[in-house]
mmCIF file of C-alpha atoms in Angstrom:
data_model
loop_
_atom_site.group_PDB
_atom_site.id
_atom_site.type_symbol
_atom_site.label_atom_id
_atom_site.label_comp_id
_atom_site.label_asym_id
_atom_site.label_seq_id
_atom_site.Cartn_x
_atom_site.Cartn_y
_atom_site.Cartn_z
ATOM 1 C CA MET A 1 0.000 0.000 0.000
ATOM 2 C CA LYS A 2 1.241 3.481 -0.844
ATOM 3 C CA THR A 3 2.246 5.908 1.848
ATOM 4 C CA THR A 4 2.338 9.045 -0.324
ATOM 5 C CA LEU A 5 -0.054 10.659 -2.758
ATOM 6 C CA SER A 6 0.040 9.243 -6.272
ATOM 7 C CA PRO A 7 0.490 11.480 -9.334
ATOM 8 C CA LEU A 8 -2.552 13.635 -10.098
ATOM 9 C CA ASN A 9 -4.180 12.270 -6.939
ATOM 10 C CA THR A 10 -5.427 9.212 -8.834
ATOM 11 C CA TRP A 11 -5.909 5.931 -7.016
ATOM 12 C CA HIS A 12 -3.847 3.038 -8.401
ATOM 13 C CA PRO A 13 -3.622 -0.581 -7.244
ATOM 14 C CA GLN A 14 -0.248 -1.791 -6.036
ATOM 15 C CA GLU A 15 0.446 -3.562 -9.351
ATOM 16 C CA SER A 16 0.508 -0.163 -11.102
ATOM 17 C CA LEU A 17 3.151 1.364 -8.837
ATOM 18 C CA SER A 18 6.916 1.124 -8.562
ATOM 19 C CA SER A 19 8.761 0.856 -5.245
ATOM 20 C CA GLU A 20 9.014 4.669 -5.380
ATOM 21 C CA PHE A 21 5.217 4.883 -5.818
ATOM 22 C CA GLU A 22 5.456 6.091 -9.388
ATOM 23 C CA VAL A 23 2.943 4.864 -11.969
ATOM 24 C CA ILE A 24 4.413 2.070 -14.104
ATOM 25 C CA PRO A 25 3.617 2.186 -17.856
ATOM 26 C CA LEU A 26 0.864 -0.302 -18.733
ATOM 27 C CA ARG A 27 3.141 -2.476 -20.915
ATOM 28 C CA ASP A 28 5.671 -2.904 -18.077
ATOM 29 C CA ARG A 29 3.275 -3.915 -15.281
ATOM 30 C CA LYS A 30 3.152 -7.335 -13.682
ATOM 31 C CA LYS A 31 -0.594 -7.628 -13.336
ATOM 32 C CA LYS A 32 -2.068 -9.308 -10.304
ATOM 33 C CA HIS A 33 -4.538 -12.076 -11.069
ATOM 34 C CA ILE A 34 -8.044 -10.777 -10.422
ATOM 35 C CA PRO A 35 -11.323 -12.105 -11.887
ATOM 36 C CA THR A 36 -12.035 -11.203 -15.510
ATOM 37 C CA LEU A 37 -15.041 -9.051 -14.612
ATOM 38 C CA ASN A 38 -12.999 -6.871 -12.249
ATOM 39 C CA ARG A 39 -10.137 -6.592 -14.717
ATOM 40 C CA LYS A 40 -12.463 -5.619 -17.559
ATOM 41 C CA ILE A 41 -14.241 -2.794 -15.749
ATOM 42 C CA PHE A 42 -11.015 -1.521 -14.171
ATOM 43 C CA ASN A 43 -9.351 -1.422 -17.610
ATOM 44 C CA THR A 44 -12.332 0.541 -18.933
ATOM 45 C CA LEU A 45 -11.934 3.107 -16.166
ATOM 46 C CA GLU A 46 -8.194 3.336 -16.653
ATOM 47 C CA LYS A 47 -8.393 3.757 -20.443
ATOM 48 C CA HIS A 48 -11.563 5.837 -20.838
ATOM 49 C CA GLY A 49 -12.487 7.186 -17.406
ATOM 50 C CA ALA A 50 -15.890 6.953 -15.765
ATOM 51 C CA TRP A 51 -17.825 9.534 -17.751
ATOM 52 C CA ILE A 52 -18.269 7.746 -21.073
ATOM 53 C CA ASN A 53 -21.878 6.668 -20.490
ATOM 54 C CA SER A 54 -24.747 8.946 -21.514
ATOM 55 C CA GLN A 55 -26.812 7.864 -18.486
ATOM 56 C CA TRP A 56 -24.830 10.013 -16.035
ATOM 57 C CA PRO A 57 -27.060 13.138 -16.278
ATOM 58 C CA PHE A 58 -30.113 10.977 -15.509
ATOM 59 C CA LEU A 59 -28.309 9.420 -12.526
ATOM 60 C CA VAL A 60 -27.246 12.810 -11.182
ATOM 61 C CA HIS A 61 -30.840 14.030 -11.531
ATOM 62 C CA LYS A 62 -31.745 11.505 -8.821
ATOM 63 C CA LEU A 63 -29.509 13.491 -6.469
ATOM 64 C CA VAL A 64 -31.440 16.634 -7.392
ATOM 65 C CA GLU A 65 -34.739 14.890 -6.679
ATOM 66 C CA VAL A 66 -33.709 13.972 -3.122
ATOM 67 C CA GLY A 67 -32.218 17.407 -2.436
ATOM 68 C CA MET A 68 -28.543 16.381 -2.326
ATOM 69 C CA ARG A 69 -27.607 18.967 -4.936
ATOM 70 C CA LYS A 70 -29.078 21.880 -6.894
ATOM 71 C CA ARG A 71 -30.356 21.570 -10.442
ATOM 72 C CA ASN A 72 -26.873 21.613 -11.969
ATOM 73 C CA LEU A 73 -26.360 18.109 -13.424
ATOM 74 C CA SER A 74 -22.573 18.371 -13.719
ATOM 75 C CA PHE A 75 -19.986 17.770 -10.982
ATOM 76 C CA LYS A 76 -17.084 20.045 -10.156
ATOM 77 C CA GLU A 77 -13.772 18.642 -11.388
ATOM 78 C CA VAL A 78 -12.507 17.763 -7.911
ATOM 79 C CA HIS A 79 -15.722 15.877 -7.114
ATOM 80 C CA LYS A 80 -15.613 14.074 -10.470
ATOM 81 C CA ARG A 81 -12.072 12.976 -9.639
ATOM 82 C CA ASN A 82 -13.081 11.752 -6.182
ATOM 83 C CA ILE A 83 -16.039 9.789 -7.573
ATOM 84 C CA GLU A 84 -13.897 8.264 -10.306
ATOM 85 C CA ASN A 85 -11.248 7.216 -7.785
ATOM 86 C CA THR A 86 -13.972 5.568 -5.725
ATOM 87 C CA LEU A 87 -15.263 3.732 -8.805
ATOM 88 C CA ARG A 88 -11.716 2.619 -9.675
ATOM 89 C CA TRP A 89 -11.267 1.134 -6.190
ATOM 90 C CA ILE A 90 -14.657 -0.614 -6.322
ATOM 91 C CA ALA A 91 -13.967 -1.998 -9.794
ATOM 92 C CA TYR A 92 -10.684 -3.513 -8.627
ATOM 93 C CA HIS A 93 -11.675 -4.761 -5.154
ATOM 94 C CA SER A 94 -15.378 -5.683 -5.326
ATOM 95 C CA ASP A 95 -16.321 -9.349 -5.059
ATOM 96 C CA THR A 96 -17.068 -10.639 -8.549
ATOM 97 C CA VAL A 97 -20.074 -12.770 -7.636
ATOM 98 C CA THR A 98 -21.855 -10.630 -5.030
ATOM 99 C CA GLY A 99 -20.353 -7.234 -5.868
ATOM 100 C CA CYS A 100 -19.735 -6.548 -2.175
ATOM 101 C CA ILE A 101 -17.053 -4.196 -0.883
ATOM 102 C CA ASN A 102 -15.595 -3.429 2.519
ATOM 103 C CA VAL A 103 -16.534 0.249 2.941
ATOM 104 C CA THR A 104 -14.112 0.686 5.835
ATOM 105 C CA HIS A 105 -11.235 -0.566 3.697
ATOM 106 C CA LEU A 106 -12.276 1.777 0.880
ATOM 107 C CA CYS A 107 -12.457 4.832 3.155
ATOM 108 C CA ILE A 108 -9.063 4.158 4.698
ATOM 109 C CA GLU A 109 -7.266 3.448 1.438
ATOM 110 C CA ILE A 110 -8.842 6.174 -0.682
ATOM 111 C CA GLY A 111 -8.611 8.779 2.055
ATOM 112 C CA LYS A 112 -5.018 8.029 2.979
ATOM 113 C CA GLU A 113 -3.661 7.689 -0.532
ATOM 114 C CA ILE A 114 -5.277 10.561 -2.406
ATOM 115 C CA GLY A 115 -6.057 12.941 0.424
ATOM 116 C CA VAL A 116 -9.858 12.657 0.584
ATOM 117 C CA SER A 117 -11.600 13.176 3.924
ATOM 118 C CA SER A 118 -13.856 10.509 5.404
ATOM 119 C CA SER A 119 -16.794 12.922 5.240
ATOM 120 C CA THR A 120 -16.233 13.353 1.484
ATOM 121 C CA ILE A 121 -16.125 9.593 0.982
ATOM 122 C CA SER A 122 -19.315 9.236 3.022
ATOM 123 C CA VAL A 123 -21.093 11.725 0.742
ATOM 124 C CA ILE A 124 -19.846 9.903 -2.345
ATOM 125 C CA MET A 125 -21.023 6.528 -1.048
ATOM 126 C CA LYS A 126 -24.445 8.012 -0.294
ATOM 127 C CA GLU A 127 -24.578 9.499 -3.798
ATOM 128 C CA LEU A 128 -23.696 6.158 -5.410
ATOM 129 C CA VAL A 129 -26.463 4.463 -3.423
ATOM 130 C CA ILE A 130 -29.050 7.082 -4.398
ATOM 131 C CA MET A 131 -28.000 6.912 -8.061
ATOM 132 C CA GLY A 132 -28.532 3.162 -7.935
ATOM 133 C CA LEU A 133 -24.932 2.067 -8.429
ATOM 134 C CA LEU A 134 -24.582 0.566 -4.936
ATOM 135 C CA TYR A 135 -26.992 -0.933 -2.419
ATOM 136 C CA GLU A 136 -26.770 -2.183 1.140
ATOM 137 C CA PRO A 137 -27.296 -5.962 1.343
ATOM 138 C CA GLU A 138 -29.871 -7.121 3.833
ATOM 139 C CA GLN A 139 -27.251 -9.140 5.699
ATOM 140 C CA SER A 140 -25.168 -6.099 6.640
ATOM 141 C CA GLY A 141 -27.952 -4.720 8.830
ATOM 142 C CA GLN A 142 -28.332 -7.857 10.931
ATOM 143 C CA SER A 143 -24.867 -8.187 12.398
ATOM 144 C CA ILE A 144 -24.228 -8.256 16.134
ATOM 145 C CA GLN A 145 -22.163 -5.080 15.863
ATOM 146 C CA ASP A 146 -25.013 -3.157 14.233
ATOM 147 C CA ILE A 147 -27.202 -4.284 17.128
ATOM 148 C CA MET A 148 -24.650 -3.034 19.653
ATOM 149 C CA HIS A 149 -23.780 0.280 18.032
ATOM 150 C CA ASP A 150 -27.023 1.431 16.441
ATOM 151 C CA GLY A 151 -25.755 0.977 12.911
ATOM 152 C CA ARG A 152 -23.094 3.674 13.180
ATOM 153 C CA LEU A 153 -20.181 1.574 12.024
ATOM 154 C CA PRO A 154 -19.219 1.453 8.321
ATOM 155 C CA ARG A 155 -21.360 -0.962 6.346
ATOM 156 C CA THR A 156 -20.825 -3.471 3.598
ATOM 157 C CA LEU A 157 -22.198 -2.250 0.250
ATOM 158 C CA CYS A 158 -22.673 -4.121 -3.039
ATOM 159 C CA THR A 159 -22.625 -3.087 -6.689
ATOM 160 C CA THR A 160 -25.809 -3.195 -8.748
ATOM 161 C CA PRO A 161 -26.148 -4.285 -12.415
ATOM 162 C CA LEU A 162 -26.313 -0.563 -13.266
ATOM 163 C CA PHE A 163 -22.778 -0.113 -11.927
ATOM 164 C CA TYR A 164 -21.514 -2.522 -14.570
ATOM 165 C CA GLU A 165 -23.820 -1.158 -17.264
ATOM 166 C CA ILE A 166 -22.364 2.355 -17.101
ATOM 167 C CA LEU A 167 -18.935 0.749 -17.594
ATOM 168 C CA GLY A 168 -20.025 -1.186 -20.673
ATOM 169 C CA ILE A 169 -21.017 -4.552 -19.170
ATOM 170 C CA LYS A 170 -24.591 -5.524 -20.087
ATOM 171 C CA ASN A 171 -26.608 -8.011 -18.026
ATOM 172 C CA ASP A 172 -25.938 -10.996 -20.316
ATOM 173 C CA GLU A 173 -22.183 -10.481 -20.149
ATOM 174 C CA LEU A 174 -22.363 -9.805 -16.413
ATOM 175 C CA ASP A 175 -24.151 -13.132 -15.866
ATOM 176 C CA ARG A 176 -21.626 -14.938 -18.083
ATOM 177 C CA LEU A 177 -18.557 -13.547 -16.335
ATOM 178 C CA ARG A 178 -20.043 -14.193 -12.896
ATOM 179 C CA SER A 179 -20.937 -17.775 -13.824
ATOM 180 C CA ILE A 180 -17.300 -18.373 -14.783
ATOM 181 C CA GLU A 181 -16.157 -17.182 -11.353
ATOM 182 C CA ILE A 182 -18.862 -19.197 -9.575
ATOM 183 C CA LYS A 183 -17.701 -22.396 -11.311
ATOM 184 C CA ARG A 184 -14.099 -21.649 -10.362
ATOM 185 C CA ARG A 185 -15.075 -21.157 -6.724
ATOM 186 C CA GLU A 186 -17.217 -24.291 -6.687
ATOM 187 C CA ILE A 187 -14.173 -26.276 -7.799
ATOM 188 C CA GLU A 188 -11.990 -24.661 -5.123
ATOM 189 C CA TYR A 189 -14.555 -25.347 -2.398
ATOM 190 C CA ALA A 190 -15.021 -28.936 -3.584
ATOM 191 C CA LYS A 191 -11.293 -29.531 -3.084
ATOM 192 C CA ARG A 192 -11.864 -28.662 0.591
ATOM 193 C CA LYS A 193 -15.001 -30.866 0.643
ATOM 194 C CA GLU A 194 -17.189 -27.789 1.042
ATOM 195 C CA LYS A 195 -20.053 -26.344 -0.976
ATOM 196 C CA TYR A 196 -19.909 -22.796 -2.327
ATOM 197 C CA ASP A 197 -22.989 -20.707 -1.543
ATOM 198 C CA ALA A 198 -22.789 -17.035 -2.528
ATOM 199 C CA ASP A 199 -25.530 -15.987 -0.080
ATOM 200 C CA ILE A 200 -23.754 -17.592 2.875
ATOM 201 C CA VAL A 201 -20.422 -16.102 1.804
ATOM 202 C CA LEU A 202 -22.009 -12.648 1.544
ATOM 203 C CA LYS A 203 -23.565 -12.940 5.001
ATOM 204 C CA THR A 204 -20.228 -14.031 6.483
ATOM 205 C CA TYR A 205 -18.437 -11.215 4.672
ATOM 206 C CA CYS A 206 -20.891 -8.594 5.951
ATOM 207 C CA HIS A 207 -20.517 -9.732 9.523
ATOM 208 C CA SER A 208 -16.729 -10.062 9.324
ATOM 209 C CA ASN A 209 -16.331 -6.513 7.985
ATOM 210 C CA ILE A 210 -18.142 -5.019 10.965
ATOM 211 C CA LEU A 211 -16.610 -7.405 13.491
ATOM 212 C CA ARG A 212 -13.105 -6.322 12.478
ATOM 213 C CA VAL A 213 -13.976 -2.658 13.010
ATOM 214 C CA TRP A 214 -15.659 -3.403 16.319
ATOM 215 C CA GLU A 215 -12.661 -5.417 17.517
ATOM 216 C CA TYR A 216 -10.257 -2.654 16.534
ATOM 217 C CA ARG A 217 -12.264 0.024 18.308
ATOM 218 C CA HIS A 218 -13.187 -1.833 21.470
ATOM 219 C CA THR A 219 -10.511 -4.419 22.194
ATOM 220 C CA GLN A 220 -7.709 -1.877 22.547
ATOM 221 C CA SER A 221 -6.409 -1.525 26.100
ATOM 222 C CA THR A 222 -7.331 2.181 26.055
ATOM 223 C CA SER A 223 -10.914 1.643 24.866
ATOM 224 C CA SER A 224 -13.298 3.423 27.249
ATOM 225 C CA TYR A 225 -15.972 0.877 26.372
ATOM 226 C CA LYS A 226 -13.700 -1.992 27.386
ATOM 227 C CA ILE A 227 -12.593 -0.217 30.559
ATOM 228 C CA LYS A 228 -16.237 0.422 31.486
ATOM 229 C CA LEU A 229 -17.124 -3.263 31.092
ATOM 230 C CA ALA A 230 -13.934 -4.459 32.769
ATOM 231 C CA ASP A 231 -14.874 -2.525 35.910
ATOM 232 C CA MET A 232 -18.147 -4.423 36.191
ATOM 233 C CA GLU A 233 -18.647 -7.692 38.003
ATOM 234 C CA PRO A 234 -18.772 -10.645 35.537
ATOM 235 C CA MET A 235 -22.516 -11.230 35.743
ATOM 236 C CA THR A 236 -23.234 -7.492 35.747
ATOM 237 C CA ARG A 237 -21.472 -6.949 32.426
ATOM 238 C CA LEU A 238 -23.082 -10.052 30.920
ATOM 239 C CA THR A 239 -26.497 -8.764 31.988
ATOM 240 C CA TYR A 240 -25.689 -5.281 30.659
ATOM 241 C CA ILE A 241 -24.665 -6.545 27.201
ATOM 242 C CA SER A 242 -27.612 -8.968 27.079
ATOM 243 C CA ARG A 243 -30.024 -6.116 27.803
ATOM 244 C CA LYS A 244 -28.487 -3.924 25.083
ATOM 245 C CA LEU A 245 -28.739 -6.772 22.575
ATOM 246 C CA LEU A 246 -32.360 -7.435 23.440
ATOM 247 C CA GLU A 247 -33.297 -3.742 23.186
ATOM 248 C CA ARG A 248 -31.667 -3.433 19.774
ATOM 249 C CA ILE A 249 -33.244 -6.593 18.360
ATOM 250 C CA LYS A 250 -36.727 -5.493 19.446
ATOM 251 C CA ALA A 251 -36.221 -1.940 18.178
ATOM 252 C CA LYS A 252 -35.208 -3.179 14.732
ATOM 253 C CA GLY A 253 -37.779 -5.963 14.600
ATOM 254 C CA TRP A 254 -35.147 -8.409 13.375
ATOM 255 C CA PRO A 255 -36.068 -12.112 13.124
ATOM 256 C CA ILE A 256 -33.513 -13.119 15.756
ATOM 257 C CA SER A 257 -34.371 -15.362 18.670
ATOM 258 C CA THR A 258 -34.843 -13.482 21.919
ATOM 259 C CA GLU A 259 -34.758 -16.601 24.054
ATOM 260 C CA LYS A 260 -32.691 -15.939 27.181
ATOM 261 C CA GLU A 261 -30.160 -18.691 26.393
ATOM 262 C CA HIS A 262 -29.597 -17.380 22.854
ATOM 263 C CA ILE A 263 -29.183 -13.746 23.946
ATOM 264 C CA THR A 264 -26.796 -14.763 26.733
ATOM 265 C CA LYS A 265 -24.666 -16.713 24.269
ATOM 266 C CA MET A 266 -24.521 -13.766 21.850
ATOM 267 C CA ALA A 267 -23.587 -11.392 24.680
ATOM 268 C CA ASN A 268 -20.822 -13.652 25.948
ATOM 269 C CA ASN A 269 -19.431 -14.035 22.425
ATOM 270 C CA LEU A 270 -19.109 -10.267 22.231
ATOM 271 C CA LEU A 271 -17.373 -10.164 25.588
ATOM 272 C CA ARG A 272 -15.060 -12.979 24.556
ATOM 273 C CA ARG A 273 -13.741 -10.829 21.715
ATOM 274 C CA MET A 274 -12.771 -8.252 24.328
ATOM 275 C CA GLY A 275 -11.199 -10.794 26.650
ATOM 276 C CA LEU A 276 -14.001 -10.209 29.153
ATOM 277 C CA SER A 277 -16.179 -13.277 28.740
ATOM 278 C CA VAL A 278 -17.922 -14.786 31.735
ATOM 279 C CA LYS A 279 -17.010 -18.345 32.664
ATOM 280 C CA ARG A 280 -19.739 -20.876 33.259
ATOM 281 C CA SER A 281 -18.595 -21.205 36.845
ATOM 282 C CA GLU A 282 -19.268 -17.477 37.326
ATOM 283 C CA PHE A 283 -22.864 -17.670 36.070
ATOM 284 C CA ALA A 284 -25.391 -16.785 38.728
ATOM 285 C CA PRO A 285 -27.340 -19.821 39.997
ATOM 286 C CA PRO A 286 -30.961 -19.973 38.846
ATOM 287 C CA ILE A 287 -33.572 -18.555 41.194
ATOM 288 C CA THR A 288 -35.637 -21.329 42.792
#
């Protein structure tokens, strides 16, 4: 990963950069193996840019309709550059089959490497969702971390067919290229005596993305949240977390079991990630 800004503040994958972080000419690059779909749309962006499709004014009009911008249907140059850099990153890193991306990873890499603030990236992600290029998968809203933190952590987002369409990939070709990758993954999973299921993989991916952020924020020794819980008696903190889980599940109306045993297990799993789990021997005896 680069540690300085790239020329013209354009995001490039590592394969495009020399050890001095200079852009390597296309003919001299040692390309990393990425799925054909990702390579095709990234090449389109690199050769022609993002603004080759005539649908853009119609997409931007959606932002006008929801009040995100005035009636001007063109972006300022700096905003066009930021959006294009975001699209370049998504094209290169998105999962071929599900289209999902780790928004946290995107924000960190784009922001650090081309000097874009997190608030700017947040606006861009919201714009891409409203324009119909990205959507939030159902699974990303049902993670334990979203329950605990009221959905404030970065989410997993996925590309829509329209994302590929504006970059020249029609639905038929999209289905064909994805089927190739699905078959490849099925073979890889079969070697491990497992079955590939894109829906299960997406759900796991969504949860893992948020878990990693939660762990980073709350398992540090200086985390006020961890210190607060560490000061509690074992059963007190287990009861506290269980209550927060239950409140969040009911508030969201999620189809998650609220049986006491299930909630207690979820709460203790959260505490275990912080090194504060409650041992069975510390559980309070049942009231008789």
